[in-house]
Coordinates of C-alpha atoms in Angstrom, one line a residue:
X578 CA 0.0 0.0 0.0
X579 CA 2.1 2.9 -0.9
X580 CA 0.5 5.9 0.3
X581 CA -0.1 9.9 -0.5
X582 CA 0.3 11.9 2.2
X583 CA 1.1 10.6 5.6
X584 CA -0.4 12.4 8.9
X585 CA 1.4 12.5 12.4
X586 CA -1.2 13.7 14.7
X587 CA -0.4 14.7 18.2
X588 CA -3.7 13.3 19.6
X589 CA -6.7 10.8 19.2
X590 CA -9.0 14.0 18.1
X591 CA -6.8 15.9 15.7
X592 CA -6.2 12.6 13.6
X593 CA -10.3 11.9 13.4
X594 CA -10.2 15.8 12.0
X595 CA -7.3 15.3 10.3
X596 CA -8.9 12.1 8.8
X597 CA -12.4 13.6 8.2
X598 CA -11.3 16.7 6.2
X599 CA -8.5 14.6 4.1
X600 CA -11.8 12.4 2.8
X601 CA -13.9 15.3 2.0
X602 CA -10.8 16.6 -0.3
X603 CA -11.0 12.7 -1.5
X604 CA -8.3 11.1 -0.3
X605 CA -9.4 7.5 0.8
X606 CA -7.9 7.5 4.4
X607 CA -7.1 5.7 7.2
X608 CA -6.7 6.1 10.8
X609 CA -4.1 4.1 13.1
X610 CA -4.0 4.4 16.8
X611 CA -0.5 4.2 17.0
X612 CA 2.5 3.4 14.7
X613 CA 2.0 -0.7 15.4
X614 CA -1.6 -0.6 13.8
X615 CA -0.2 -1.0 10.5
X616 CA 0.8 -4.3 11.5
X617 CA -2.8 -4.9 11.8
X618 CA -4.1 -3.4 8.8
X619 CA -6.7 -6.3 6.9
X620 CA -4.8 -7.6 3.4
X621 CA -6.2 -5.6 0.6
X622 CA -7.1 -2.5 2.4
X623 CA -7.7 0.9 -0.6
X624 CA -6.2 4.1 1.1
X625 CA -4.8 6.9 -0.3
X626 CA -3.5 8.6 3.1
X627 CA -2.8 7.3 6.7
X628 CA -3.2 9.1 9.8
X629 CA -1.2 7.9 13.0
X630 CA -2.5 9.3 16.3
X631 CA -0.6 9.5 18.7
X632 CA -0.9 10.8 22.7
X633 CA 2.1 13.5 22.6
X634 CA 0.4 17.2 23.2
X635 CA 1.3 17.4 26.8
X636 CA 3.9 14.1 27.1
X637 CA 7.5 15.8 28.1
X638 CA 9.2 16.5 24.9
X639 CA 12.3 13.9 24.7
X640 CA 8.5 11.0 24.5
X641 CA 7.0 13.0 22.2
X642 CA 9.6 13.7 19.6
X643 CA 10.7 9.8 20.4
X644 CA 6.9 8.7 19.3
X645 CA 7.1 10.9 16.3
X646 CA 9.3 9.7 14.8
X647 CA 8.6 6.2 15.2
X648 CA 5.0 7.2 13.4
X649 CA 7.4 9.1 10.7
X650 CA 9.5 6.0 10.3
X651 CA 6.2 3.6 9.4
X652 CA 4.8 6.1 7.1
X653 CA 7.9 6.3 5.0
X654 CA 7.8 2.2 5.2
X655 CA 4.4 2.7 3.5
X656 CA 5.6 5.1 0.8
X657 CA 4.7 8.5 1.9
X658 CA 6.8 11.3 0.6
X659 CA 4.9 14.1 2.2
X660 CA 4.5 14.2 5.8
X661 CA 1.7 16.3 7.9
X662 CA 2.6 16.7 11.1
X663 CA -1.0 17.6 12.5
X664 CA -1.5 19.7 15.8
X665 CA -4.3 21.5 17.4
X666 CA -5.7 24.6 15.5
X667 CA -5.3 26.5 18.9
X668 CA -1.7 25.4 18.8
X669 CA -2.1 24.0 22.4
X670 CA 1.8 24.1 23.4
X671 CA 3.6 26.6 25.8
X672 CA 7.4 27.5 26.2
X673 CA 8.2 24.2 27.8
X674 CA 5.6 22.3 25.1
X675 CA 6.9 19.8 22.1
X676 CA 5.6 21.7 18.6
X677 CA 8.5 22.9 18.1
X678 CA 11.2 20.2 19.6
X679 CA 8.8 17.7 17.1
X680 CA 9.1 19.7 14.3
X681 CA 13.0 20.5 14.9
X682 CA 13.5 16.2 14.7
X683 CA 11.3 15.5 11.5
X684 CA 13.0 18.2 9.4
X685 CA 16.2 16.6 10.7
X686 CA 14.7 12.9 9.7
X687 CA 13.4 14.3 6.4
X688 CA 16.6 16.2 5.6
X689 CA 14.8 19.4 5.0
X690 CA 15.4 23.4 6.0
X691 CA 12.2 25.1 6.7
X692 CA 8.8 24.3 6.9
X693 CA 5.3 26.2 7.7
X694 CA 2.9 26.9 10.3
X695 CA -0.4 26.9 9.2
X696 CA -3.0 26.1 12.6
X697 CA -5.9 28.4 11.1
X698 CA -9.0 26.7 10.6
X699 CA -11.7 29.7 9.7
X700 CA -14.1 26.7 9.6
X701 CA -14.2 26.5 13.3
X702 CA -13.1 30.4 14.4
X703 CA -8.9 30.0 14.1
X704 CA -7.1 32.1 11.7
X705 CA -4.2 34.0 11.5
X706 CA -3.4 37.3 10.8
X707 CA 0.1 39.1 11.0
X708 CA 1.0 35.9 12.3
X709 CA -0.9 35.9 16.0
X710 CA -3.9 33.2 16.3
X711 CA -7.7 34.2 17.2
X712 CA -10.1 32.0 18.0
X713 CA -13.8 33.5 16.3
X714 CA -11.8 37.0 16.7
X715 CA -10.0 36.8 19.7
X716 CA -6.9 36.4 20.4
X717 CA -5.9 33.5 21.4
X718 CA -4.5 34.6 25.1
X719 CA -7.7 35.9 25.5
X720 CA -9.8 33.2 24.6
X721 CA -10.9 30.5 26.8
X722 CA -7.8 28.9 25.7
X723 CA -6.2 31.2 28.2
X724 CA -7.5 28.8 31.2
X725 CA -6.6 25.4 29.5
X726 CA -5.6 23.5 32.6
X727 CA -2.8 21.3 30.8
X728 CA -2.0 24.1 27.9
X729 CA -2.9 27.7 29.0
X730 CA -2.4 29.6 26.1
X731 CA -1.0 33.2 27.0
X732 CA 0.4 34.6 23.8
X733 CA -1.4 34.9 20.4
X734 CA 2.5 35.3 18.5
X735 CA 2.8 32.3 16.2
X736 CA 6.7 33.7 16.2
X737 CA 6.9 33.6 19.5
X738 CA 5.1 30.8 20.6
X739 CA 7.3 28.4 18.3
X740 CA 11.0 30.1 19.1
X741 CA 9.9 29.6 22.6
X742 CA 10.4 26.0 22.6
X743 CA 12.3 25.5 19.3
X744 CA 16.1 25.2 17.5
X745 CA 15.5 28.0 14.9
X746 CA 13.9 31.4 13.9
X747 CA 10.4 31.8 13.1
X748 CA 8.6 34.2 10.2
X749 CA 5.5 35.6 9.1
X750 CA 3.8 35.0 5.2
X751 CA 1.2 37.9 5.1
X752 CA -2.4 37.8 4.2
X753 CA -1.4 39.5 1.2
X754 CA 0.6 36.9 -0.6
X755 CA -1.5 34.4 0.5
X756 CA -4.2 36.7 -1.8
X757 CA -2.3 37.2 -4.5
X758 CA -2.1 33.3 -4.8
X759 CA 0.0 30.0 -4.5
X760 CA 3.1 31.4 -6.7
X761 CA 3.9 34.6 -4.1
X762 CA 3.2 32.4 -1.2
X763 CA 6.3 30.1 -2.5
X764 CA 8.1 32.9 -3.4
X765 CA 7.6 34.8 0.1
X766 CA 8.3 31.4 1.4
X767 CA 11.4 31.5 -0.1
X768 CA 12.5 34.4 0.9
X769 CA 12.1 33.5 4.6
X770 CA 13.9 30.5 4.1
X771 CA 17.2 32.7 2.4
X772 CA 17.1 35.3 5.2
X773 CA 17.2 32.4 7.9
X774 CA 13.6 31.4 8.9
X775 CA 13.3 27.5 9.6
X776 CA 9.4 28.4 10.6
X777 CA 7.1 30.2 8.7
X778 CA 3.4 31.2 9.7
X779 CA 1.1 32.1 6.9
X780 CA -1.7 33.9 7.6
X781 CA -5.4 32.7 6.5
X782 CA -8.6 34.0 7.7
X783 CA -10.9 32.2 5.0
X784 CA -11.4 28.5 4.0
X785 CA -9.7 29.4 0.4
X786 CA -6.6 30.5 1.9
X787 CA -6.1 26.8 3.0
X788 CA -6.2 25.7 -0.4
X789 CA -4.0 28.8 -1.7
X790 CA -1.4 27.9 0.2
X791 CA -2.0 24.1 0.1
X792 CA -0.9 24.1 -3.8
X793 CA 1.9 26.6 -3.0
X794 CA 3.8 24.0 -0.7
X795 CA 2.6 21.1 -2.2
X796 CA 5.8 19.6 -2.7
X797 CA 7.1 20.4 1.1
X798 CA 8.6 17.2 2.4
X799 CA 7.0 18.2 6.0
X800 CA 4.2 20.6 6.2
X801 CA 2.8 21.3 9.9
X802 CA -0.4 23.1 11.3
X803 CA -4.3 22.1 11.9
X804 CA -6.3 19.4 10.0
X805 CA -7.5 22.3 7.4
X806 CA -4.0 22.6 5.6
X807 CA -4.2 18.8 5.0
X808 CA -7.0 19.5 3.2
X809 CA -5.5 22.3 1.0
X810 CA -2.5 19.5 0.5
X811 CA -4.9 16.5 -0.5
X812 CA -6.6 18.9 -3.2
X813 CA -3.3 19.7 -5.1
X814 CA -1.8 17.1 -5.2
X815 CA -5.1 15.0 -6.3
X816 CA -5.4 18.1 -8.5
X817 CA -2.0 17.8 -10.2
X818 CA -2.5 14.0 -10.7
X819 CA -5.8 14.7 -12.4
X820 CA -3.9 17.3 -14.7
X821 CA -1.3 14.4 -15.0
X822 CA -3.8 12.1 -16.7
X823 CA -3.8 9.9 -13.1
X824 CA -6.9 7.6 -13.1
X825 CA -8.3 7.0 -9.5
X826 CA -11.2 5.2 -8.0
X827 CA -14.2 7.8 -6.6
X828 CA -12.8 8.8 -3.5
X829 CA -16.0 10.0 -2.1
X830 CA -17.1 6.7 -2.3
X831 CA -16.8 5.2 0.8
X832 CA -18.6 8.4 2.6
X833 CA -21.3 8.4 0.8
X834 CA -22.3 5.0 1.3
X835 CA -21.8 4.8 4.6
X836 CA -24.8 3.4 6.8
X837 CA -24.7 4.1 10.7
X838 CA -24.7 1.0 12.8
X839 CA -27.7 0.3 13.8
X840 CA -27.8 -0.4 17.7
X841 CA -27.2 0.7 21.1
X842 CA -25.6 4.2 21.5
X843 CA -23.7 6.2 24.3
X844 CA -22.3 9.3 25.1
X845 CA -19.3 9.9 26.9
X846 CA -17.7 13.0 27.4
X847 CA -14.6 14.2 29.6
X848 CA -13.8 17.7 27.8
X849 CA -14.1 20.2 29.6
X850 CA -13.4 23.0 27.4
X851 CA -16.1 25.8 27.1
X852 CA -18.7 24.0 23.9
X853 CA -18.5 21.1 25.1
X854 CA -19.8 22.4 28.5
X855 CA -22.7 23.9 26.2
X856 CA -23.0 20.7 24.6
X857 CA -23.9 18.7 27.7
X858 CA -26.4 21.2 29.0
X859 CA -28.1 21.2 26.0
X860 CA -28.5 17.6 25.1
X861 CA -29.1 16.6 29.0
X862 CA -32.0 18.7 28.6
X863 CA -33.9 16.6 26.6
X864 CA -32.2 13.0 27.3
X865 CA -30.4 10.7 30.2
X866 CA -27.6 12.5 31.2
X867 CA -24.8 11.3 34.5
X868 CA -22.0 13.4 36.2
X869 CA -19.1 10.7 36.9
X870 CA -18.6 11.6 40.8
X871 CA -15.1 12.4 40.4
X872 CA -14.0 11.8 44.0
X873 CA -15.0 8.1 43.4
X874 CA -13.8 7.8 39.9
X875 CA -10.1 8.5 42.1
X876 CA -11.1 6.1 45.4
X877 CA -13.5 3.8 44.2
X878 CA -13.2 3.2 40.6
X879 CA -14.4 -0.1 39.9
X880 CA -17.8 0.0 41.9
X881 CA -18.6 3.6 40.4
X882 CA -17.8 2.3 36.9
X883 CA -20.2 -0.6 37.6
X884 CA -23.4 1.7 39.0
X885 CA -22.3 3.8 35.4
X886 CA -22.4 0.7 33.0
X887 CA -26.0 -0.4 34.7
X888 CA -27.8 3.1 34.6
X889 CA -26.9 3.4 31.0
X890 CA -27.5 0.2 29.9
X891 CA -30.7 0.6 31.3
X892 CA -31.7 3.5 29.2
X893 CA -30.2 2.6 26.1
X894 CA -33.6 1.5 24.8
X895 CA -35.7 4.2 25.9
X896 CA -35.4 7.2 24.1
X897 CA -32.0 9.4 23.1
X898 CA -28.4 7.6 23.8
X899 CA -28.1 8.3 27.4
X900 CA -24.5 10.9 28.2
X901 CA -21.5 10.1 31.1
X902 CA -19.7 13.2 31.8
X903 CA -17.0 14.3 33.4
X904 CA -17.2 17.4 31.8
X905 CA -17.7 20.6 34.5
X906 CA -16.3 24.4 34.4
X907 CA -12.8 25.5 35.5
X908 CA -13.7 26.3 39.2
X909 CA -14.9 22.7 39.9
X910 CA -11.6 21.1 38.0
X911 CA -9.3 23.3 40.1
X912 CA -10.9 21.7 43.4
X913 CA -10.4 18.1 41.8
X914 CA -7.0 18.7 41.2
X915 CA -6.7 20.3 44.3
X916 CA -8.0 17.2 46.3
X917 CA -6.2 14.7 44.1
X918 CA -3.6 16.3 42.2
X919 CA -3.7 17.3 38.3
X920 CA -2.1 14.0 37.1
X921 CA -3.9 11.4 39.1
X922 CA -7.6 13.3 38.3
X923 CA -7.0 12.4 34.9
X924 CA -5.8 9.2 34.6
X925 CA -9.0 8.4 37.1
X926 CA -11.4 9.9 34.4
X927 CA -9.8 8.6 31.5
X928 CA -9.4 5.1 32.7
X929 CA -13.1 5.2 34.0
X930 CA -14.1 6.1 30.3
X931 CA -12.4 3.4 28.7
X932 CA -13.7 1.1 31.1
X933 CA -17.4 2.0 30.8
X934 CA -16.8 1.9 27.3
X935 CA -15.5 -1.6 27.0
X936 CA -18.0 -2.5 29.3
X937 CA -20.6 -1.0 26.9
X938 CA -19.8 -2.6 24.1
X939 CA -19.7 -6.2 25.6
X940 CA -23.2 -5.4 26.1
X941 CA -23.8 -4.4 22.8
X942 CA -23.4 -0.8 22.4
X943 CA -22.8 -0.1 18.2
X944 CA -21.8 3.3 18.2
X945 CA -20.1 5.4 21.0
X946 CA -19.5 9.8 21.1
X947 CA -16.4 10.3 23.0
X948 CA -16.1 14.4 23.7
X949 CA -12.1 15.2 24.3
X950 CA -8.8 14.1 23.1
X951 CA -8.0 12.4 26.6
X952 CA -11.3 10.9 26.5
X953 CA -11.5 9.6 23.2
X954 CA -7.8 8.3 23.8
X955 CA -9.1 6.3 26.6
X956 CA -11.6 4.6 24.4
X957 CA -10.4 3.4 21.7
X958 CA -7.4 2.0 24.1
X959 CA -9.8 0.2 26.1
X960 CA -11.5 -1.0 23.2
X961 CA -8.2 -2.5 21.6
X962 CA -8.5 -0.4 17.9
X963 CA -6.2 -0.3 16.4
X964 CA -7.2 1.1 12.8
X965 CA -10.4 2.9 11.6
X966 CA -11.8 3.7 8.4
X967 CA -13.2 7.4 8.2
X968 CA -16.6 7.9 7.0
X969 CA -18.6 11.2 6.7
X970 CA -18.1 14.5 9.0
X971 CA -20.7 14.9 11.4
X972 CA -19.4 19.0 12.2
X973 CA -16.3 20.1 10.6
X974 CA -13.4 18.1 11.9
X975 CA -15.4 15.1 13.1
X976 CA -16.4 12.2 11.2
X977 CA -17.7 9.0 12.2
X978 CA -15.1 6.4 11.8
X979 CA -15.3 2.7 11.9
X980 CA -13.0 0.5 14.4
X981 CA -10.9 -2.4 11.9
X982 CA -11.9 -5.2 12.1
X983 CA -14.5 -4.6 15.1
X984 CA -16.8 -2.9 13.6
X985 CA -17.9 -0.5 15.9
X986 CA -18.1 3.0 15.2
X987 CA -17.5 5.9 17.0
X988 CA -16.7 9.8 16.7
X989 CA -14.5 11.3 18.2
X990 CA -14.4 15.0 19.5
X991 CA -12.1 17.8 19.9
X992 CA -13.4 19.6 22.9
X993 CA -14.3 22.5 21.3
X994 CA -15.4 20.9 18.3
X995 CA -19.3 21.1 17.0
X996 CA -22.2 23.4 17.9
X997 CA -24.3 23.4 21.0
X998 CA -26.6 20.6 19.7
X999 CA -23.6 18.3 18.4
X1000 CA -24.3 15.2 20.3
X1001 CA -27.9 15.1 19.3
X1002 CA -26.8 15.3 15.6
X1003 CA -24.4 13.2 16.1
X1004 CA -26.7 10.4 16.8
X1005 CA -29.7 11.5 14.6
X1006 CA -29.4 8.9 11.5
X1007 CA -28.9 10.2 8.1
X1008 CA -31.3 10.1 5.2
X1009 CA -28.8 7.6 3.6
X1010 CA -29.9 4.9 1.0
X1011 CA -31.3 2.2 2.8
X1012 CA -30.0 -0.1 0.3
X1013 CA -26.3 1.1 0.3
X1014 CA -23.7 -1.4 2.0
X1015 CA -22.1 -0.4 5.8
X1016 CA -18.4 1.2 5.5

């Protein structure tokens, strides 16, 4: 299976958006849960791109660039010659963070110079102007990002942000070039590259800008930045093979037939960044929803898990997919972590998650919303997955994906990912042809 473009994502969530936005630009794709899935990959398998997700955001930086490039080493073993390296589009990564110490390690590995930092995703709020993030017009340190309690974000300066915690100088590619189109963004690229720059930003405030600059570093060994630039990437280059005389299969394919499992559904969320906090209040006020008791998800795990499994099992056949949630506002985290300690509050939640879920699905449960990297991490651990074939986007940067060989599907959610009624759509079955095969 030799492969197009290869995607190193730095968490569970940012390869299902990776994934989901590289099949709407028609690149059949799949998703591994580590570098080791490939091993388990079914004979025969049609993909055009791979996404490895990994669990490096917050690891220290020595693990994370370790990991990477293990993921880098199994996608060039497949044949890819241009590497995403796929981060959050809120950059998510502070002075003593790993962006940049990852990125300094693949450009080493790949032999390569320079490379660009393109996060914005207008889609969902992010862009960049003059180089500093906003999120739906804000800066970024003045966002909700500010009071991320792993990765508080405090500057908006894509320059600073990444010379903070890399090996070389950062630059800026104006809103400008990126106007005037793909050739001045290479050119202006160029340019930073001869006066020094290993990092350049370029700007984009608008969907198109993704798929300006997408053609203009089309042939960059490494590109890094938010799942909307591997977008921009997948339509040149399918664009240039089309222009090439290349003859493909319908990429779109295997979205478009996709049928939803039909079955037993949960929720499960453990974000707790501001939507999804809206997202919970919302849906719970129309179906079965259950804080996890947090003090007992750290003391007394396995009974708690037990009453969790039960009351949702019991309501999975009466109405809406019942929700678990760990999901609360900033005040209430601070006094977990305060009791129990940052570190050991998390690993309580997410191992409670992966356990309900497991428990779930040996019960029968077809299709599972996790809400969180962390969370969906959890989950597709617990359920042993280790590939996924990506179906169609639910809410930009989430599609429904399909566990290989299990069978199970799930969706998997950035925390701030999705409108307020995003679990309830989630869930609601398509209009799809009722004839039309699953996956």
């Amino acid at each position: 299976m030799a492969i197009t473009l290869g995607v190193i994502a730095d968490d569970f969530t940012g390869a299902t958006d990776a994934a989901g936005f590289l099949v709407e630009a028609g690149l059949r794709t799949v998703q591994l849960t580590g570098p080791a899935g490939i091993e388990d990959l079914p004979d025969g398998l049609d993909a055009e791109a791979v996404v490895i997700s990994l669990k490096t955001r917050s690891t220290p930086a020595e693990q994370a660039v370790a990991e990477s490039l293990r993921a880098l080493d199994a996608l060039r073993g497949l044949g890819a010659q241009r590497i995403l390296f796929k981060y959050c589009s809120t950059f998510d990564s502070t002075a003593a963070g790993n962006i940049g110490p990852v990125t300094d390690a693949l450009l080493e590995a790949l032999e390569e110079d320079v490379t660009v930092l393109v996060p914005a995703l207008p889609v969902n709020g992010r862009t960049v102007r003059d180089g500093h993030l906003s999120v739906h017009g804000v800066p970024l340190h003045e966002s909700g990002m500010r009071d991320h309690p792993v990765t508080p974000m405090r500057d908006s300066s894509l320059v600073r942000l990444m010379e903070a915690q890399s090996a070389g100088r950062a630059a800026v590619v104006p809103l400008a070039a990126v106007d005037a189109g793909p050739a001045a963004v290479a050119e202006a690229l160029e340019a930073a590259r001869e006066a020094g720059a290993r990092y350049v930003a370029v700007d984009a405030v608008e969907m198109r800008h993704l798929d300006v600059i997408g053609e203009a570093v089309r042939d960059l060994r490494l590109v890094t930045g938010g799942s909307g630039i591997g977008s921009g990437v997948a339509k040149a280059v399918l664009a240039h093979a089309a222009s090439d005389g290349g003859e493909r299969a319908d990429a779109a394919a295997p979205s478009a037939r996709w049928r939803p499992a039909a079955g037993p559904a949960v929720i499960l969320s453990g974000s707790c960044s501001q939507m999804t906090n809206r997202q919970v209040a919302r849906y719970g006020e129309t179906a079965p929803a259950r804080a996890v008791d947090v003090d007992r998800a750290v003391a007394d795990a396995e009974q708690h898990v037990d009453e969790l499994v039960e009351w949702a099992a019991a309501r999975q056949a009466e109405g809406p997919a019942p929700l678990i949630y760990a999901t609360a506002g900033p005040e209430e985290v601070e006094a977990w972590q305060r009791r129990h300690g940052a570190e050991e509050v998390s690993a309580a939640i997410e191992s409670l998650f992966g356990r309900i879920a497991a428990a779930l699905r040996d019960r029968g449960t077809v299709r599972i919303v996790a809400a969180g990297g962390e969370t969906s991490g959890a989950v597709t651990r617990a359920l042993g997955l280790a590939a996924f074939e990506v179906g169609p986007t639910i809410a930009p940067g989430v599609p429904w994906t399909r566990g290989v060989p299990d069978g199970i599907d799930l969706a998997l959610k950035s925390g701030n990912f999705g409108d307020e009624d995003f679990f309830a759509d989630a869930l609601r079955t398509p209009d799809l042809d009722e004839t039309a095969p699953r996956g």
